[in-house]
Coordinates of C-alpha atoms in Angstrom, one line a residue:
M1 CA -17.4 -12.8 0.9
N2 CA -14.4 -13.8 -1.3
K3 CA -14.5 -17.3 -1.1
E4 CA -10.5 -17.6 -2.2
F5 CA -9.7 -16.2 1.0
I6 CA -12.3 -17.4 2.9
M7 CA -10.6 -21.2 2.0
Q8 CA -7.3 -20.0 2.5
G9 CA -8.2 -19.0 5.5
G10 CA -8.7 -15.6 6.2
T11 CA -10.7 -13.4 8.2
P12 CA -12.1 -10.1 7.4
I13 CA -10.2 -7.1 8.9
T14 CA -11.9 -5.7 11.7
S15 CA -12.7 -1.8 12.2
E16 CA -10.5 -1.4 15.3
L17 CA -7.4 -3.8 13.8
A18 CA -7.6 -1.3 10.6
T19 CA -7.6 2.2 12.7
E20 CA -5.1 0.8 15.0
L21 CA -2.9 -1.0 12.2
R22 CA -2.9 2.3 10.5
K23 CA -2.1 4.9 13.7
L24 CA 0.6 2.7 14.3
V25 CA 2.1 2.5 10.9
F26 CA 1.0 5.9 9.4
G27 CA 0.2 8.1 12.6
T28 CA -3.3 8.4 12.6
A29 CA -6.4 6.5 10.2
A30 CA -8.1 10.0 9.9
I31 CA -5.7 10.8 6.6
P32 CA -4.6 8.3 4.0
M33 CA -1.2 7.7 4.0
R34 CA 1.2 9.1 1.2
A35 CA 0.1 7.7 -2.3
E36 CA 3.1 5.5 -3.1
W37 CA 2.4 3.4 -0.3
L38 CA -0.9 2.5 -2.6
Q39 CA 1.0 1.9 -6.2
T40 CA 4.0 0.5 -5.6
A41 CA 4.8 -3.0 -6.0
F42 CA 7.8 -5.2 -6.1
V43 CA 9.2 -4.9 -9.4
F44 CA 12.6 -5.8 -11.2
G45 CA 13.8 -2.8 -13.5
A46 CA 15.2 -4.9 -16.2
A47 CA 14.2 -7.7 -18.3
P48 CA 15.8 -11.2 -17.5
K49 CA 19.3 -11.3 -18.4
E50 CA 20.0 -8.0 -19.0
E51 CA 22.3 -5.6 -16.9
L52 CA 20.9 -5.0 -13.9
A53 CA 18.3 -7.4 -14.0
Y54 CA 18.8 -8.5 -10.7
G55 CA 17.8 -5.2 -9.2
L56 CA 14.3 -3.7 -8.2
R57 CA 12.8 -0.8 -9.2
C58 CA 10.9 2.6 -8.3
P59 CA 10.8 6.0 -8.0
R60 CA 12.2 8.4 -5.1
N61 CA 9.7 7.9 -2.3
A62 CA 9.3 6.1 1.2
T63 CA 9.2 2.7 -0.2
R64 CA 12.5 2.8 -0.8
G65 CA 13.9 2.0 2.2
L66 CA 11.9 -1.3 2.7
L67 CA 12.6 -1.9 -1.3
S68 CA 16.2 -1.8 -0.6
V69 CA 16.2 -4.2 2.4
V70 CA 14.0 -6.8 0.2
Q71 CA 16.8 -6.2 -2.8
G72 CA 19.4 -7.2 -0.1
F73 CA 17.7 -10.5 0.6
I74 CA 17.3 -10.9 -2.8
L75 CA 21.2 -10.4 -3.3
K76 CA 22.0 -12.8 -0.7
Y77 CA 19.9 -15.7 -2.6
L78 CA 21.5 -15.3 -5.9
L79 CA 24.8 -14.7 -4.9
F80 CA 25.5 -17.2 -2.0
S81 CA 21.9 -19.6 -1.9
R82 CA 21.7 -21.3 -5.5
K83 CA 24.1 -23.9 -4.7
N84 CA 22.2 -26.6 -5.9
S85 CA 20.1 -25.1 -8.7
R86 CA 20.4 -26.1 -12.2
N87 CA 21.0 -22.6 -13.1
N88 CA 24.5 -21.8 -11.2
S89 CA 26.0 -21.4 -14.4
T90 CA 24.3 -18.2 -14.9
D91 CA 25.9 -15.0 -13.9
P92 CA 23.5 -14.3 -10.3
L93 CA 23.1 -10.7 -11.9
L94 CA 22.2 -11.6 -14.9
A95 CA 18.9 -13.3 -13.7
N96 CA 16.4 -14.8 -15.8
A97 CA 12.8 -15.3 -15.5
E98 CA 12.9 -17.8 -13.2
M99 CA 15.6 -16.3 -10.8
Q100 CA 14.2 -13.0 -10.4
R101 CA 10.8 -14.8 -9.1
D102 CA 12.7 -16.9 -7.2
S103 CA 15.4 -14.5 -5.6
L104 CA 12.1 -12.2 -4.7
F105 CA 10.0 -15.2 -3.6
N106 CA 12.7 -16.2 -1.1
A107 CA 13.3 -12.9 0.3
L108 CA 10.0 -12.0 1.2
I109 CA 9.6 -15.2 3.0
E110 CA 13.1 -15.2 4.6
I111 CA 12.3 -11.7 5.7
L112 CA 9.2 -13.1 7.2
R113 CA 10.8 -15.9 9.3
T114 CA 13.3 -13.6 11.0
I115 CA 10.8 -11.3 12.1
S116 CA 8.0 -14.3 13.6
D117 CA 11.3 -15.8 15.0
K118 CA 10.2 -19.5 14.7
G119 CA 6.4 -18.0 15.5
K120 CA 3.2 -17.9 13.1
V121 CA 3.2 -15.3 10.5
T122 CA 0.4 -13.0 9.5
M123 CA -0.3 -12.1 6.0
V124 CA -2.7 -10.0 4.8
L125 CA -4.3 -9.9 1.6
P126 CA -7.1 -7.2 -0.2
S127 CA -10.3 -8.3 -1.6
E128 CA -11.2 -6.7 -5.0
D129 CA -14.9 -4.7 -3.8
E130 CA -15.8 -5.8 -0.6
V131 CA -15.5 -2.9 2.3
F132 CA -14.9 -3.9 6.1
V133 CA -14.7 -0.9 7.7
D134 CA -17.0 2.1 7.6
H135 CA -15.9 5.7 6.3
S136 CA -15.7 8.2 9.1
A137 CA -14.0 11.3 10.4
S138 CA -11.7 8.6 12.4
Y139 CA -11.5 6.5 9.8
F140 CA -10.5 7.3 6.3
H141 CA -11.0 5.3 3.7
D142 CA -7.4 4.8 1.7
T143 CA -8.6 1.8 -1.0
V144 CA -6.6 -1.1 0.8
T145 CA -6.6 -1.2 4.5
E146 CA -10.4 -1.5 4.8
K147 CA -10.2 -4.4 2.2
L148 CA -8.0 -7.0 3.8
Y149 CA -8.4 -10.2 4.7
V150 CA -6.2 -11.6 7.4
F151 CA -4.1 -15.3 7.8
T152 CA -2.5 -16.2 10.3
L153 CA 0.1 -19.2 9.0
S154 CA 2.6 -21.8 9.9
P155 CA 6.6 -20.4 8.6
N156 CA 7.4 -22.5 6.7
E157 CA 5.2 -24.9 4.1
E158 CA 2.1 -23.2 4.9
L159 CA 4.0 -19.9 4.4
E160 CA 5.5 -21.0 1.5
H161 CA 2.4 -22.2 -0.6
F162 CA 0.4 -19.2 0.5
M163 CA 2.9 -17.1 -1.0
K164 CA 3.1 -19.3 -4.6
R165 CA -0.6 -18.8 -4.6
N166 CA -0.9 -15.0 -4.1
F167 CA 2.2 -13.6 -5.1
K168 CA 0.7 -11.5 -7.9
Y169 CA -0.7 -9.2 -5.1
F170 CA 2.5 -8.5 -4.2
T171 CA 4.6 -8.3 -7.8
D172 CA 2.0 -6.6 -10.1
E173 CA 2.6 -3.2 -11.1
E174 CA 0.6 -0.3 -9.5
T175 CA -0.6 -3.0 -6.8
P176 CA 0.3 -2.1 -3.0
G177 CA 2.8 -4.9 -3.0
T178 CA 4.9 -3.1 -0.9
L179 CA 1.9 -2.0 1.5
L180 CA 0.6 -5.5 2.0
F181 CA 4.3 -6.8 3.1
L182 CA 4.8 -3.9 5.6
Y183 CA 1.5 -4.3 7.4
S184 CA 2.5 -8.3 7.1
A185 CA 5.6 -7.8 8.7
V186 CA 3.9 -5.3 11.6
L187 CA 0.9 -8.0 12.3
T188 CA 4.0 -11.1 12.7
R189 CA 5.6 -9.1 14.8
S190 CA 2.9 -8.1 16.3
M191 CA 1.3 -4.5 17.1
G192 CA 2.2 -4.5 20.8
K193 CA 5.7 -5.9 19.9
V194 CA 6.3 -2.8 17.3
R195 CA 4.9 -0.4 19.8
T196 CA 7.7 -1.0 22.4
D197 CA 10.2 -1.5 19.9
L198 CA 9.7 2.0 18.7
D199 CA 9.9 3.0 22.3
S200 CA 6.4 3.8 22.9
T201 CA 7.6 7.0 25.1
K202 CA 8.0 9.2 22.2
G203 CA 4.6 7.9 20.6
S204 CA 6.4 7.8 16.7
P205 CA 4.7 5.8 13.6
L206 CA 6.8 3.4 12.2
T207 CA 7.0 5.3 8.7
M208 CA 8.1 8.6 10.9
S209 CA 11.4 9.8 9.0
N210 CA 13.2 13.1 8.3
H211 CA 13.8 11.6 4.8
E212 CA 12.2 11.0 1.8
E213 CA 13.3 7.6 1.0
G214 CA 11.5 6.0 4.3
S215 CA 12.1 5.4 7.7
L216 CA 15.3 3.9 9.6
M217 CA 12.6 1.8 12.1
I218 CA 11.0 0.1 8.8
V219 CA 14.6 -1.0 7.8
T220 CA 15.8 -2.4 11.2
L221 CA 12.5 -4.3 11.7
L222 CA 13.2 -6.1 8.5
L223 CA 16.9 -7.0 9.2
T224 CA 16.9 -7.7 13.0
G225 CA 13.0 -8.9 13.4
R226 CA 12.5 -5.6 15.4
A227 CA 11.4 -2.2 15.3
T228 CA 14.5 -0.5 16.8
P229 CA 14.9 3.1 16.6
Y230 CA 18.4 2.1 17.8
I231 CA 21.3 0.2 16.1
H232 CA 24.0 0.1 18.7
N233 CA 24.8 -4.0 20.0
G234 CA 23.1 -4.8 22.8
V235 CA 21.5 -3.2 25.6
I236 CA 22.6 0.4 27.2
N237 CA 20.5 1.6 29.9
V238 CA 20.1 5.5 29.5
G239 CA 19.6 7.9 32.8
D240 CA 20.8 10.7 35.0
E241 CA 21.5 11.3 38.4
N242 CA 18.0 12.7 38.7
S243 CA 15.8 9.7 36.5
Y244 CA 15.9 5.6 36.6
A245 CA 18.0 4.4 34.2
V246 CA 15.9 3.2 30.7
P247 CA 17.1 0.5 28.9
Q248 CA 17.8 0.9 25.2
Y249 CA 17.5 -2.2 23.3
G250 CA 19.8 -2.0 20.0
V251 CA 20.6 -5.1 17.6
L252 CA 20.7 -8.7 20.3
K253 CA 22.4 -10.5 17.4
R254 CA 24.1 -10.6 14.7
C255 CA 22.5 -10.3 11.4
M256 CA 22.7 -11.5 8.2
I257 CA 22.5 -8.8 6.1
G258 CA 24.3 -5.4 7.5
L259 CA 23.7 -1.7 7.4
L260 CA 26.1 1.0 7.0
L261 CA 25.2 4.8 7.4
W262 CA 26.0 8.3 6.7
D263 CA 24.3 11.6 7.5
I264 CA 25.1 15.1 6.8
E265 CA 23.9 16.0 10.4
S266 CA 26.3 13.2 11.4
A267 CA 29.5 14.6 10.2
S268 CA 31.0 15.5 13.2
A269 CA 33.0 12.9 14.6
A270 CA 31.7 12.9 17.9
V271 CA 27.6 12.9 16.7
N272 CA 28.6 10.5 13.7
Q273 CA 30.2 7.8 16.2
S274 CA 27.1 8.0 18.4
R275 CA 24.6 7.4 15.4
Q276 CA 26.8 4.2 13.9
P277 CA 25.4 0.9 13.5
G278 CA 27.2 -1.3 16.1
S279 CA 29.7 -4.4 14.8
R280 CA 26.3 -6.7 14.5
L281 CA 25.2 -4.3 12.0
K282 CA 28.3 -3.5 10.2
T283 CA 29.8 -6.9 10.3
P284 CA 27.2 -9.6 9.3
N285 CA 27.2 -13.1 8.1
Y286 CA 27.0 -12.1 3.8
P287 CA 29.3 -9.3 2.7
I288 CA 25.9 -7.5 2.0
W289 CA 25.4 -3.5 3.6
I290 CA 21.7 -2.0 3.3
T291 CA 23.1 2.2 3.1
S292 CA 21.7 5.0 4.2
C293 CA 23.5 7.6 2.7
T294 CA 22.3 11.7 3.3
G295 CA 19.1 9.9 3.1
H296 CA 19.7 7.8 0.2
Y297 CA 19.2 4.3 0.8
G298 CA 21.0 1.4 -1.3
V299 CA 22.6 -1.7 -1.0
I300 CA 26.7 -2.3 -1.0
F301 CA 27.4 -6.2 -1.9
N302 CA 30.2 -8.6 -2.8
R303 CA 30.8 -11.7 -4.1
N304 CA 33.0 -13.3 -1.7
P305 CA 31.0 -14.9 1.0
D306 CA 34.2 -15.3 3.0
L307 CA 35.0 -11.4 2.9
L308 CA 34.5 -10.4 5.9
R309 CA 36.0 -14.0 7.5
N310 CA 39.7 -13.7 5.9
Y311 CA 42.2 -10.8 6.6
H312 CA 43.6 -11.1 3.7
A313 CA 40.2 -11.1 1.5
E314 CA 39.3 -7.9 2.5
S315 CA 42.8 -6.1 2.0
R316 CA 41.7 -5.3 -1.8
F317 CA 38.4 -6.2 -3.2
D318 CA 35.6 -4.6 -5.3
V319 CA 32.3 -4.0 -4.5
N320 CA 28.8 -2.8 -6.0
Y321 CA 26.7 -0.2 -4.8
Y322 CA 23.1 -0.4 -6.1
S323 CA 20.1 1.8 -5.5
C324 CA 16.5 1.4 -6.3
S325 CA 16.5 4.1 -8.9
G326 CA 18.3 2.0 -11.4
H327 CA 21.8 2.6 -11.6
Q328 CA 25.1 0.7 -9.9
I329 CA 28.6 1.8 -9.4
L330 CA 31.3 -0.5 -9.2
M331 CA 34.4 0.5 -6.8
T332 CA 37.3 -0.8 -5.5
I333 CA 37.9 -1.0 -1.8
D334 CA 42.0 -1.0 -0.7
N335 CA 43.1 -1.2 3.0
R336 CA 46.3 -2.2 2.1
T337 CA 48.4 0.9 3.2
Y338 CA 46.8 0.4 6.5
N339 CA 47.5 -3.5 7.1
E340 CA 50.8 -3.1 6.1
Q341 CA 51.2 -0.1 9.2
A342 CA 49.5 -1.5 10.8
L343 CA 51.4 -5.3 11.3
V344 CA 55.0 -2.8 11.3
M345 CA 53.2 -1.3 14.5
L346 CA 52.0 -5.1 15.8
E347 CA 55.6 -6.4 15.4
R348 CA 57.3 -3.4 17.2
Q349 CA 55.0 -2.3 19.9
P350 CA 55.8 -3.8 23.3
I351 CA 53.3 -6.2 24.7
T352 CA 52.1 -4.8 27.9
P353 CA 48.0 -4.8 29.1
E354 CA 48.0 -1.5 27.6
S355 CA 49.0 -1.9 24.3
T356 CA 46.2 -4.4 23.2
S357 CA 44.8 -3.3 19.7
L358 CA 46.7 -3.0 16.5
S359 CA 47.5 0.6 16.4
G360 CA 48.8 1.0 20.0
K361 CA 45.6 2.7 20.5
P362 CA 43.0 0.9 22.7
G363 CA 40.3 3.2 23.3
K364 CA 39.7 4.3 19.7
D365 CA 40.8 1.4 17.4
E366 CA 39.5 -1.7 19.5
A367 CA 36.2 0.3 19.0
G368 CA 37.0 0.4 15.5
T369 CA 37.7 -3.0 15.5
A370 CA 34.5 -4.3 17.2
A371 CA 32.9 -2.6 14.6
G372 CA 34.1 -5.0 12.1
G373 CA 36.9 -5.7 9.4
A374 CA 39.9 -3.5 8.6
S375 CA 38.6 -0.3 10.6
A376 CA 40.8 2.6 11.8
G377 CA 41.2 6.5 11.5
V378 CA 40.2 8.7 8.1
V379 CA 43.1 8.4 5.2
G380 CA 41.3 6.9 2.3
V381 CA 41.7 9.0 -1.4
A382 CA 42.2 12.3 0.5
S383 CA 45.5 10.7 0.9
T384 CA 46.1 9.9 -2.4
S385 CA 45.0 12.5 -4.5
G386 CA 45.4 16.4 -5.6
G387 CA 49.6 16.2 -4.2
G388 CA 50.9 14.4 -7.7
A389 CA 48.7 16.5 -9.9
S390 CA 49.3 19.6 -8.7
G391 CA 52.3 20.7 -10.4
A392 CA 51.6 21.2 -14.1
S393 CA 48.8 22.7 -15.8
A394 CA 48.1 19.5 -18.2
G395 CA 46.9 17.5 -15.0
N396 CA 44.4 20.1 -13.9
D397 CA 41.8 17.7 -15.5
V398 CA 43.0 15.6 -13.3
V399 CA 42.7 17.3 -10.3
A400 CA 39.4 18.7 -11.0
K401 CA 38.3 14.9 -11.4
E402 CA 39.9 14.1 -8.4
E403 CA 38.7 16.5 -6.2
S404 CA 35.1 15.7 -7.2
T405 CA 35.4 12.7 -6.0
L406 CA 36.8 13.2 -3.1
N407 CA 34.8 13.2 0.2
T408 CA 31.8 12.4 -1.4
P409 CA 28.9 10.9 0.4
L410 CA 29.3 7.3 -0.7
Q411 CA 32.6 7.9 0.0
R412 CA 32.3 8.7 3.7
L413 CA 29.7 5.9 3.9
I414 CA 32.0 3.5 2.9
H415 CA 35.0 4.9 5.5
T416 CA 32.5 4.3 8.1
K417 CA 33.6 0.3 7.7
W418 CA 36.7 0.6 6.4
E419 CA 38.1 4.0 7.5
E420 CA 41.7 4.0 6.2
A421 CA 40.7 2.6 2.8
T422 CA 41.4 4.0 -0.5
I423 CA 38.3 3.9 -3.0
S424 CA 38.7 3.9 -6.4
F425 CA 34.9 4.4 -8.0
H426 CA 35.1 3.1 -11.8
V427 CA 32.2 5.7 -12.8
Q428 CA 32.3 9.2 -14.1
P429 CA 32.2 12.0 -10.5
S430 CA 28.6 13.3 -12.3
M431 CA 27.1 10.1 -11.6
L432 CA 27.9 10.1 -7.5
S433 CA 26.6 13.6 -7.5
Y434 CA 23.3 12.4 -9.4
L435 CA 22.6 9.2 -7.5
F436 CA 22.6 11.9 -4.1
S437 CA 20.5 14.5 -5.1
T438 CA 17.0 15.3 -4.6
T439 CA 15.8 14.6 -8.0
Q440 CA 16.8 10.9 -8.3

């Protein structure tokens, strides 16, 4: 027995727990999970103090959704939670080694505390050579799950001490750090509650996804504390005249970090609206959003903590998009045209019970306002590109460049939040195509 783990209160995993955990997370224990879960740790992609030193890095695989959520909480700590740090003079995006470690440490702990909801936190660590579950037809060894010790911790000082002591298990390269953290998140929530969150009538495992970079339910588990596939606000009762209404539990409170979603399958307006996050995800407490764009996960963030609380700050501002592929895009989002038009319309329209929205269209625009910030119709870059450059042949290159950035997946993603915005990408168009290809 591992004396160190025993002294920390660990108990060996049972055959029943190992089997059920594998089934819940991966759908079966009879075959091993995808290899990336056994080889991907939480690793920063750049050396301390270099450009993108704040960013986690990994190849394109099923762990990237989980890593993107952790990246969001890393940015929350670096940008907004270091007020009393002696490193405050350092640009938070040029993180030194201490800032990298502290930000990752605090990100993992904050996520686990969110999931525990002030209750106990359950964590797992692997033994080097001990095996507690026999190999069989119903349980295929994966080299990690059958070796786990299970720890039950209080969410405060005990959790912090435990993480400091065992941080290397999550950060050493080619260790199963992401798998250990996912298992810990599931066990902290409890397997019974995760089954309920997943809508157990469908029988889908937590990692079930049509996209290579991981499932939405992992993202919602880490963001909201519940592994729900439903991202609308509150509870919706779904049923028809032939069956009882069944509640679908979405997001129950405003989140610290948000979520933006756009997929090619959601290109039609009606379908897209039905799959969009509610305002509790679109308008989070901090200007950081995990993004899922045509199956690619990333993070969009702004440095101003008051961005979503100040109408004028949201008129024109810069945001960064970061992908764990190790690429960053700087964009400027300009809502001023819409804001000016909205104010003029507000001044002109009569005050009646029917005219309660900024545009005089209660149904559509009230829904957009609830989704957060300066949201409405669809204009964007399309209204500012093409026309002025279509005359002279000397402007052909400009037209080609503008057309290549028009209606890119990233632009459409941003328009789900700021629908009337004009978006300026400070990057070559080829980078936009590369980031959302299937190869990066």
